[in-house]
PDB file of C-alpha atoms in Angstrom:
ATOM      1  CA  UNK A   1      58.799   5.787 -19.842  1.00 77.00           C
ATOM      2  CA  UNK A   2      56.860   5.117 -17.059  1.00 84.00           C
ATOM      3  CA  UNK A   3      53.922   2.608 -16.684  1.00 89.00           C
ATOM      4  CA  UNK A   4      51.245   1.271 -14.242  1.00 93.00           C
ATOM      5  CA  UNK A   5      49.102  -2.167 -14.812  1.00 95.00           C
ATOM      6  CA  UNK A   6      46.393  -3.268 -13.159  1.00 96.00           C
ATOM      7  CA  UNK A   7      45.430  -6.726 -15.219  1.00 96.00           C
ATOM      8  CA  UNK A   8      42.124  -7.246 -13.455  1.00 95.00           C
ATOM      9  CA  UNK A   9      39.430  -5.107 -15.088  1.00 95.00           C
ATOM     10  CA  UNK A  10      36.669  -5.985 -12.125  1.00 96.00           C
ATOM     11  CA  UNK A  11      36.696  -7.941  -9.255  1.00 97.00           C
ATOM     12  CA  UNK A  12      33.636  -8.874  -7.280  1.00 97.00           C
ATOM     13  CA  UNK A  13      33.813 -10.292  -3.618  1.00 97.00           C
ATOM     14  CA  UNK A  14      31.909 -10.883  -0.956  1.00 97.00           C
ATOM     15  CA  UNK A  15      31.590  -8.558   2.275  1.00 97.00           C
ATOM     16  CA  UNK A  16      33.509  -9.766   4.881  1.00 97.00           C
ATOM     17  CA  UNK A  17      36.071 -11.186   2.692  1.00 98.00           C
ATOM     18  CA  UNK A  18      39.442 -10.399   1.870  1.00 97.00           C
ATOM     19  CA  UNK A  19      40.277  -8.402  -1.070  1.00 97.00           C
ATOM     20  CA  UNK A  20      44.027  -8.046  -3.166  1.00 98.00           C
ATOM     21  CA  UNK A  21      44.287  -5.640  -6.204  1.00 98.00           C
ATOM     22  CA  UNK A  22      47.369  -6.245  -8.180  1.00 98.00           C
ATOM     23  CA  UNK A  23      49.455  -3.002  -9.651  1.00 98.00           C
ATOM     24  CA  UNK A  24      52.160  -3.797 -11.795  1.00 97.00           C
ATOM     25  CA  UNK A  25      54.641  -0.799 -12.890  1.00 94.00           C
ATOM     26  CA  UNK A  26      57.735   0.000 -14.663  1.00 91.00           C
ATOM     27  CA  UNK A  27      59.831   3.002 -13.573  1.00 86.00           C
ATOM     28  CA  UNK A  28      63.353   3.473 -14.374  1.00 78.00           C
ATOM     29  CA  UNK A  29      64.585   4.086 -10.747  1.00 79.00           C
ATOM     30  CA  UNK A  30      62.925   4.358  -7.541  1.00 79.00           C
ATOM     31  CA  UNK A  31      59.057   4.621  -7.914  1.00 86.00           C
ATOM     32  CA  UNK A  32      56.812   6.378  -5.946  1.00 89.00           C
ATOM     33  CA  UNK A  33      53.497   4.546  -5.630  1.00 93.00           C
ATOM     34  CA  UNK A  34      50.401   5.775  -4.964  1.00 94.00           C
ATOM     35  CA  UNK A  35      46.485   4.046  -4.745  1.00 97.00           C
ATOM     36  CA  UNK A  36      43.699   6.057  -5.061  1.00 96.00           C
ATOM     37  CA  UNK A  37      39.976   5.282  -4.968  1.00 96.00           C
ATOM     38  CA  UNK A  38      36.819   6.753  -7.100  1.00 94.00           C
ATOM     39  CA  UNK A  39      33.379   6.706  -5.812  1.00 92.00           C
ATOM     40  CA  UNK A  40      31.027   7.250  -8.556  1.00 87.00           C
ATOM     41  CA  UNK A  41      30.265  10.545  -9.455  1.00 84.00           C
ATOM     42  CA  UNK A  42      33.440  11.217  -7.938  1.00 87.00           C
ATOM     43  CA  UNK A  43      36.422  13.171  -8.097  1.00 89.00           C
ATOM     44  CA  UNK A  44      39.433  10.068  -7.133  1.00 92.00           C
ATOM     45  CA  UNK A  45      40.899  10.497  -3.441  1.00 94.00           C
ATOM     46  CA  UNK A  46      44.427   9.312  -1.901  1.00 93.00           C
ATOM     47  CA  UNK A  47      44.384   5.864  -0.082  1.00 96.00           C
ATOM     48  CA  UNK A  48      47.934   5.585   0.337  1.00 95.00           C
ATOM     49  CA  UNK A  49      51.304   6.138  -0.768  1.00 92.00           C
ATOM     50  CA  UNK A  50      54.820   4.992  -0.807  1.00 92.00           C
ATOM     51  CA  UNK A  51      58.041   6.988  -1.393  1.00 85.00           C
ATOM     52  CA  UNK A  52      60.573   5.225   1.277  1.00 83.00           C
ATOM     53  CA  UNK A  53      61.272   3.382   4.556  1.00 86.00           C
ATOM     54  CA  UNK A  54      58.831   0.412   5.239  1.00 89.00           C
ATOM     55  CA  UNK A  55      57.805  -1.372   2.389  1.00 91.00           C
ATOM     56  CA  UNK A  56      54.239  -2.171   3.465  1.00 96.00           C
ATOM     57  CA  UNK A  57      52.426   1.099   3.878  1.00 96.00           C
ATOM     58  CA  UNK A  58      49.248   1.724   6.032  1.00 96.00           C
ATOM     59  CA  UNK A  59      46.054   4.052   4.502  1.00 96.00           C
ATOM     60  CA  UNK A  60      43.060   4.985   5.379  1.00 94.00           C
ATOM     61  CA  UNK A  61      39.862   2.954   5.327  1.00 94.00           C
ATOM     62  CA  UNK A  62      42.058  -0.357   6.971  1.00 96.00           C
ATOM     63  CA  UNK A  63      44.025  -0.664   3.746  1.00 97.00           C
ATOM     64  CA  UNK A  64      47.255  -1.670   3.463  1.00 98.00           C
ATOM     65  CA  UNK A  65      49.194  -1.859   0.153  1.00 98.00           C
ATOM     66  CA  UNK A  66      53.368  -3.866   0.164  1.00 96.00           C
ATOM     67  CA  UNK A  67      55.831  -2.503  -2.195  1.00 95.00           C
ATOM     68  CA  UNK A  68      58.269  -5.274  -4.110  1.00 95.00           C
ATOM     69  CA  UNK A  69      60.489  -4.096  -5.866  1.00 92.00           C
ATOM     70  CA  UNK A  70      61.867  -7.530  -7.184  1.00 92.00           C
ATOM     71  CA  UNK A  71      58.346  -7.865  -8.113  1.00 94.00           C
ATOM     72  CA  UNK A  72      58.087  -4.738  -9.487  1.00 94.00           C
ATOM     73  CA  UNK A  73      54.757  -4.805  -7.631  1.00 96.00           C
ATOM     74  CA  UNK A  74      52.035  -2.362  -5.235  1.00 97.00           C
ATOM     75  CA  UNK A  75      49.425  -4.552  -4.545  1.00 98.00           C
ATOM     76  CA  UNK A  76      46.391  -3.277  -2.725  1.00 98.00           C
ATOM     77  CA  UNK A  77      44.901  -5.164   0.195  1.00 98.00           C
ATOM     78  CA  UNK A  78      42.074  -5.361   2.430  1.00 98.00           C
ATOM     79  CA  UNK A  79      41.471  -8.094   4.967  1.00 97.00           C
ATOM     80  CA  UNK A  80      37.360  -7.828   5.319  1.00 97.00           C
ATOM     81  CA  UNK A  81      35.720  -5.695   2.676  1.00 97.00           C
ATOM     82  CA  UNK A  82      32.469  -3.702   3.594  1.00 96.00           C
ATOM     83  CA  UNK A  83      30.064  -2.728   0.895  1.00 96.00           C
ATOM     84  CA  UNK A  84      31.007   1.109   1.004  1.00 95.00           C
ATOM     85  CA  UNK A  85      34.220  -0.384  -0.472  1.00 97.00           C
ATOM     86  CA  UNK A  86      32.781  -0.425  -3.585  1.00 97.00           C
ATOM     87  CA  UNK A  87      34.255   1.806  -6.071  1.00 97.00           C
ATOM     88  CA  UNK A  88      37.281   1.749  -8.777  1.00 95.00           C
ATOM     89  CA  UNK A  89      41.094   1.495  -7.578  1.00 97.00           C
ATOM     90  CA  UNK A  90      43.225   3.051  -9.284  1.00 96.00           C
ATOM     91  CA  UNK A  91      47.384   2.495  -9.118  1.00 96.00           C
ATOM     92  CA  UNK A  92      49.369   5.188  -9.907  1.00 94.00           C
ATOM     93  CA  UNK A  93      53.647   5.786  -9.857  1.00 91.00           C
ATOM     94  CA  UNK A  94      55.852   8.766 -10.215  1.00 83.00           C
ATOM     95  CA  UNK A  95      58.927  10.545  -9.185  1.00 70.00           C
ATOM     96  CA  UNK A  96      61.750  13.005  -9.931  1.00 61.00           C
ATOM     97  CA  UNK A  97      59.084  14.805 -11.785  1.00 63.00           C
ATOM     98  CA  UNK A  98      55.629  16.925 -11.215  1.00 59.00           C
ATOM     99  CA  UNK A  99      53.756  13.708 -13.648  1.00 76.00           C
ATOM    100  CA  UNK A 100      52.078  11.025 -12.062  1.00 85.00           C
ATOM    101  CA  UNK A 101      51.004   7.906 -14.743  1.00 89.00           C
ATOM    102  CA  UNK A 102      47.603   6.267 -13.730  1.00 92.00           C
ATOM    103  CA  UNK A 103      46.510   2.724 -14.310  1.00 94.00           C
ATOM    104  CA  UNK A 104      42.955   1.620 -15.836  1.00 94.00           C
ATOM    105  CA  UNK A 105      41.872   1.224 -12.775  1.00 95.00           C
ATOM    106  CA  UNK A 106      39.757  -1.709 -11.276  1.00 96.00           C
ATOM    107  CA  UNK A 107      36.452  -2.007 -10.420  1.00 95.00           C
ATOM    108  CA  UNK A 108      35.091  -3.571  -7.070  1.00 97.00           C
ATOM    109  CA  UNK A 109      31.450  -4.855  -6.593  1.00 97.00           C
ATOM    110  CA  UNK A 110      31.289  -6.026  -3.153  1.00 97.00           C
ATOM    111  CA  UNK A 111      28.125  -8.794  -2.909  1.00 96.00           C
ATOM    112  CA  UNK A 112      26.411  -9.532   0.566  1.00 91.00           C
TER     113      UNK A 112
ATOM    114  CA  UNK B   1      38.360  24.656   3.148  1.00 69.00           C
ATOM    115  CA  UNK B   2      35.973  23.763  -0.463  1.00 78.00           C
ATOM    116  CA  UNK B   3      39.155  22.183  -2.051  1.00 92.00           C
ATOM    117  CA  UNK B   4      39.145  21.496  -5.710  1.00 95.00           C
ATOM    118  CA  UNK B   5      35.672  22.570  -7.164  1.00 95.00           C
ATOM    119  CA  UNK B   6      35.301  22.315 -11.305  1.00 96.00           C
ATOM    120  CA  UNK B   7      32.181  24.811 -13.017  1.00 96.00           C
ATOM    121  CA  UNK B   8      30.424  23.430 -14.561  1.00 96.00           C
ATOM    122  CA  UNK B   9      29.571  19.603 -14.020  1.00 94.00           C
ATOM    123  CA  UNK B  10      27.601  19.103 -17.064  1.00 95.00           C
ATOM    124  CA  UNK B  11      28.037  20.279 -20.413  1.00 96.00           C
ATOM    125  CA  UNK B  12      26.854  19.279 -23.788  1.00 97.00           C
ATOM    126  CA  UNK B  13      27.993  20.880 -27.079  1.00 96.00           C
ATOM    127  CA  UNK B  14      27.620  20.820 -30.222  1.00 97.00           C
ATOM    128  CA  UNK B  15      30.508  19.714 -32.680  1.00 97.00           C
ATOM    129  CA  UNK B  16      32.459  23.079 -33.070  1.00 97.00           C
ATOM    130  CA  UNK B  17      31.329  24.816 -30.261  1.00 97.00           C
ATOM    131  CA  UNK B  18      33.511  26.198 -27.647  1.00 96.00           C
ATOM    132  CA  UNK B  19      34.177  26.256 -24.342  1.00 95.00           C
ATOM    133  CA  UNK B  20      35.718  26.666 -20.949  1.00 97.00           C
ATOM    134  CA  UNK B  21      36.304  24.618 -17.794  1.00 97.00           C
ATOM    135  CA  UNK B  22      36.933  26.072 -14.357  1.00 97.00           C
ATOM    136  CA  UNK B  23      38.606  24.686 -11.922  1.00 97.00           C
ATOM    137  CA  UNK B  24      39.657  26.267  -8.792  1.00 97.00           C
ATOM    138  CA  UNK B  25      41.652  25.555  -5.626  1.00 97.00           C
ATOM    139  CA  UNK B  26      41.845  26.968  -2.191  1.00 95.00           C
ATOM    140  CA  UNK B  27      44.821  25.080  -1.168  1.00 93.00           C
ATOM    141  CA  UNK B  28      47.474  27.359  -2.444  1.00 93.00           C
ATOM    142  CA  UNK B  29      49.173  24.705  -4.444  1.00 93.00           C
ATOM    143  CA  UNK B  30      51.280  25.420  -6.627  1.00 91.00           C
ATOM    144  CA  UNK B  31      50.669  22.828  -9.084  1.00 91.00           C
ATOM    145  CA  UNK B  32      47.736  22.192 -10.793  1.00 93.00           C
ATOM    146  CA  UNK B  33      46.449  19.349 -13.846  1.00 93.00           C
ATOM    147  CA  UNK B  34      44.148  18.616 -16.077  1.00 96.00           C
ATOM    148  CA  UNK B  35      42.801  14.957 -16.764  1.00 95.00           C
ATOM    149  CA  UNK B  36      40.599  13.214 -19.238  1.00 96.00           C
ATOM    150  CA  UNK B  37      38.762  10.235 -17.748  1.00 93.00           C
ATOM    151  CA  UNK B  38      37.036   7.550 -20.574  1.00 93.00           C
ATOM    152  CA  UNK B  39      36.312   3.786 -20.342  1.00 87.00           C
ATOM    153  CA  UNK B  40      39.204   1.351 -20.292  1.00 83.00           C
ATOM    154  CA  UNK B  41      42.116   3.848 -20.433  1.00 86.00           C
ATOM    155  CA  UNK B  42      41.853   5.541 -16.342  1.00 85.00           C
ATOM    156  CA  UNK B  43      43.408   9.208 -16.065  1.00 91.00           C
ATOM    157  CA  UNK B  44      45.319  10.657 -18.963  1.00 93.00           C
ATOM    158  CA  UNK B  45      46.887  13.723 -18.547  1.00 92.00           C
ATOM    159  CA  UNK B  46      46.620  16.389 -20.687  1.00 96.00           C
ATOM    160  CA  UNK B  47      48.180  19.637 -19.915  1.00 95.00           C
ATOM    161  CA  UNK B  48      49.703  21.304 -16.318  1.00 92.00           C
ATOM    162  CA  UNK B  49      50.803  24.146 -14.303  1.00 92.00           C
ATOM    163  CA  UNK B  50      53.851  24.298 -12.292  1.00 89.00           C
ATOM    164  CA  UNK B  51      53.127  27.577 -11.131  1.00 90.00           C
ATOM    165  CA  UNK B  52      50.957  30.969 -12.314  1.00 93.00           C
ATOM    166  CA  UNK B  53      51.936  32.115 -15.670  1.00 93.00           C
ATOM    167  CA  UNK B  54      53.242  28.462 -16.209  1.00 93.00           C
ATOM    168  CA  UNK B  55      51.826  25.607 -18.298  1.00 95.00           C
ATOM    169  CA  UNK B  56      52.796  22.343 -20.278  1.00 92.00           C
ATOM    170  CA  UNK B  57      51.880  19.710 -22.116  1.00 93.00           C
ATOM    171  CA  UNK B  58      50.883  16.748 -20.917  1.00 91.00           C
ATOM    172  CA  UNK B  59      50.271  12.956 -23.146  1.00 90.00           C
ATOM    173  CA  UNK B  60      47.276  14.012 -24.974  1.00 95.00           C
ATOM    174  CA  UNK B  61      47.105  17.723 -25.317  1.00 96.00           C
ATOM    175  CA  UNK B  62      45.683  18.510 -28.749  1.00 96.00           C
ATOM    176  CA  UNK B  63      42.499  20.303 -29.345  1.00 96.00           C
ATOM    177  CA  UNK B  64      43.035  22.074 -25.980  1.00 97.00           C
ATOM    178  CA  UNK B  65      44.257  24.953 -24.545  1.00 97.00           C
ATOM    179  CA  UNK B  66      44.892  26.426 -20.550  1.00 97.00           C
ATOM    180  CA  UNK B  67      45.533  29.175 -18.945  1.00 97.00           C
ATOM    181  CA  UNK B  68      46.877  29.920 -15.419  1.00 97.00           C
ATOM    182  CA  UNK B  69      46.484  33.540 -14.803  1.00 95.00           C
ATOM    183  CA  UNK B  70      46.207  33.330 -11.257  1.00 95.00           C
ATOM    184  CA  UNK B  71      47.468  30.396  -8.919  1.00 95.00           C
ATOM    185  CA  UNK B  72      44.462  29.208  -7.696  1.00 97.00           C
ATOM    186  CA  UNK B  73      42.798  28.967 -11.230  1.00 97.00           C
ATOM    187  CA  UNK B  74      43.540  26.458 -13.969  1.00 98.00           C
ATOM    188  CA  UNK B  75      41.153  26.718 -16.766  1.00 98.00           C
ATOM    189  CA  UNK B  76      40.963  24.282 -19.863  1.00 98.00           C
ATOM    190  CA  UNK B  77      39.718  25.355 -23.083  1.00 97.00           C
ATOM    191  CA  UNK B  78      38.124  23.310 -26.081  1.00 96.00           C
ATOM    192  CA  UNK B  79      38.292  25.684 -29.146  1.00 92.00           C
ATOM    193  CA  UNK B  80      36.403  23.198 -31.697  1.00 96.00           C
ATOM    194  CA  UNK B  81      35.048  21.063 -30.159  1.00 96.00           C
ATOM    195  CA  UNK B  82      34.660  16.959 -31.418  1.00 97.00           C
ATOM    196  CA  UNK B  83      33.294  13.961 -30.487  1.00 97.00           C
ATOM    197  CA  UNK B  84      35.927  12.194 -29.776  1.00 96.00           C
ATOM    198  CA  UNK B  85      36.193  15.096 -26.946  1.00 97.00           C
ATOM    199  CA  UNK B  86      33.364  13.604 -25.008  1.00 97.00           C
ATOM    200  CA  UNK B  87      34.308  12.112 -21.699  1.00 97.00           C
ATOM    201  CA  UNK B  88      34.699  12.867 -17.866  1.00 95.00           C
ATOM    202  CA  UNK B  89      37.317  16.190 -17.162  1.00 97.00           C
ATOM    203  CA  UNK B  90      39.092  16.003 -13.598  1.00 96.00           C
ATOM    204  CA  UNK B  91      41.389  18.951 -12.545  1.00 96.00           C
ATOM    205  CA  UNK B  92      43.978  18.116  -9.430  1.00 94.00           C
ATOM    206  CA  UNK B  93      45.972  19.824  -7.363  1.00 93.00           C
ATOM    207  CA  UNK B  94      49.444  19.313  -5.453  1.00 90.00           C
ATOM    208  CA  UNK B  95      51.509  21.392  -3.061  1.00 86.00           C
ATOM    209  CA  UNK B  96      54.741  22.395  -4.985  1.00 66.00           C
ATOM    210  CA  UNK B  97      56.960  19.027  -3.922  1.00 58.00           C
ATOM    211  CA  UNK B  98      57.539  17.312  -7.021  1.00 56.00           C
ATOM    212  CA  UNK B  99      58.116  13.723  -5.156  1.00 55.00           C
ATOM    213  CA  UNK B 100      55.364  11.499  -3.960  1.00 57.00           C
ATOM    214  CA  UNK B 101      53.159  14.234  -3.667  1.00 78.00           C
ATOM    215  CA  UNK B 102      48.861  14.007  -3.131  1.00 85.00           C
ATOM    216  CA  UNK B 103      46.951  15.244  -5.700  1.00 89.00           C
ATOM    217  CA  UNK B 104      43.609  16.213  -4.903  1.00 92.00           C
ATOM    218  CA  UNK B 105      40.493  15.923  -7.174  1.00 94.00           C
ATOM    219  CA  UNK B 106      37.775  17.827  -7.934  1.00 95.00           C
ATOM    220  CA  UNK B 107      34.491  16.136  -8.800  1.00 93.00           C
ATOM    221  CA  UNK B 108      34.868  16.606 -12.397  1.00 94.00           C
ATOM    222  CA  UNK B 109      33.066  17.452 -14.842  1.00 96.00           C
ATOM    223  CA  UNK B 110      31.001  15.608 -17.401  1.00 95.00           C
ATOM    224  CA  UNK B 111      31.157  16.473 -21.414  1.00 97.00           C
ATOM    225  CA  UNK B 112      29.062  15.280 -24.175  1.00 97.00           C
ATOM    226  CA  UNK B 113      29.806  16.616 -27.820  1.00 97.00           C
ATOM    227  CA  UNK B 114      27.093  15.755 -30.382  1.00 96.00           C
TER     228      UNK B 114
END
């Protein structure tokens, strides 16, 4: 069966900094990855996605994410975080099949 | 182009009551999903639609029904409902490509049960 984890519950940083959420999964064969983000009050919208070809993938909002597969690994990055960032990140994998698992997401406070 | 849009956005009930959730789309996706949302565990899915006239179970589908009479509507149904019931309902979207496909969100929709 397939599984996301995403071991850090919230993470606060400062604005300006750089910012790395960790997504962890298990898929029997080649994963497709996917981040999304949730604004409060609010439905959750794509960031990014990777199914093939480069393994670090470009999304909106200047985030990147890197797929490792030896790792087993879709880490979220962001190299200077602005205080609209601020929101829950959520990792999700799928493929060869119309269900998509979600992590627990991770919550981001971004301080001034 | 409105999306995904849920009816309604609030709801409180009373243990036993029933009701219905709307969700529509005006993407002409073909599939469409159902999602419980509560503290700690992120999205679990709970039933979807491959297609109109078409639905399935997802990982936690008891004490709820759907129906997908036409393809732009999914609705989810709560027969009895029960407290452990209360949490945040998201319905989604996604063109009919199984493989690393978007799924778009509505806003969801907000349940209490007393």
């Amino acid at each position: 069966a397939q599984s996301v984890t995403q071991p850090d519950i919230h993470i606060t940083v400062s604005e300006g900094a750089s910012l790395e959420l960790r997504c962890n999964y298990s898929y029997g064969a080649t994963p497709y990855l996917f981040w999304y983000v949730q604004s409060p009050g609010q439905g959750l919208q794509l960031l990014l996605k990777y199914f093939s070809g480069d393994t670090l993938v470009q999304g909106i909002k200047g985030f990147e994410a890197e797929f490792k597969r030896s790792q087993s690994s879709f880490n979220l990055r962001k190299p200077s975080v602005h205080w609209s960032d601020a929101a829950e990140y959520f990792c999700a994998v799928g493929g060869g099949s119309e269900k998509v698992t979600f992590g627990t997401g991770t919550k981001l406070q971004v301080i001034p | 182009n409105a999306g995904v849009t849920q009816t309604p956005k609030f709801r409180v009930l009373k243990t036993g009551q029933s009701m219905t959730l709307l969700c529509a789309q005006d993407m002409n996706h073909e599939y469409m999903y159902w999602y419980r949302q509560d503290p700690g565990m992120g999205l679990r899915l709970i039933h979807y639609s491959v297609g109109e006239g078409t639905t399935a179970k997802g990982e936690v589908p008891d004490g709820y029904n759907v129906s997908r009479l036409k393809k732009q509507n999914f609705l989810l149904g709560l027969e009895s409902a029960a407290p452990s019931q209360t949490s945040v309902y998201f319905c989604a979207s996604s063109m009919r490509r199984e493989y690393a496909d978007t799924q778009y969100f509505g806003p969801g929709t907000r349940l209490t049960v007393l």
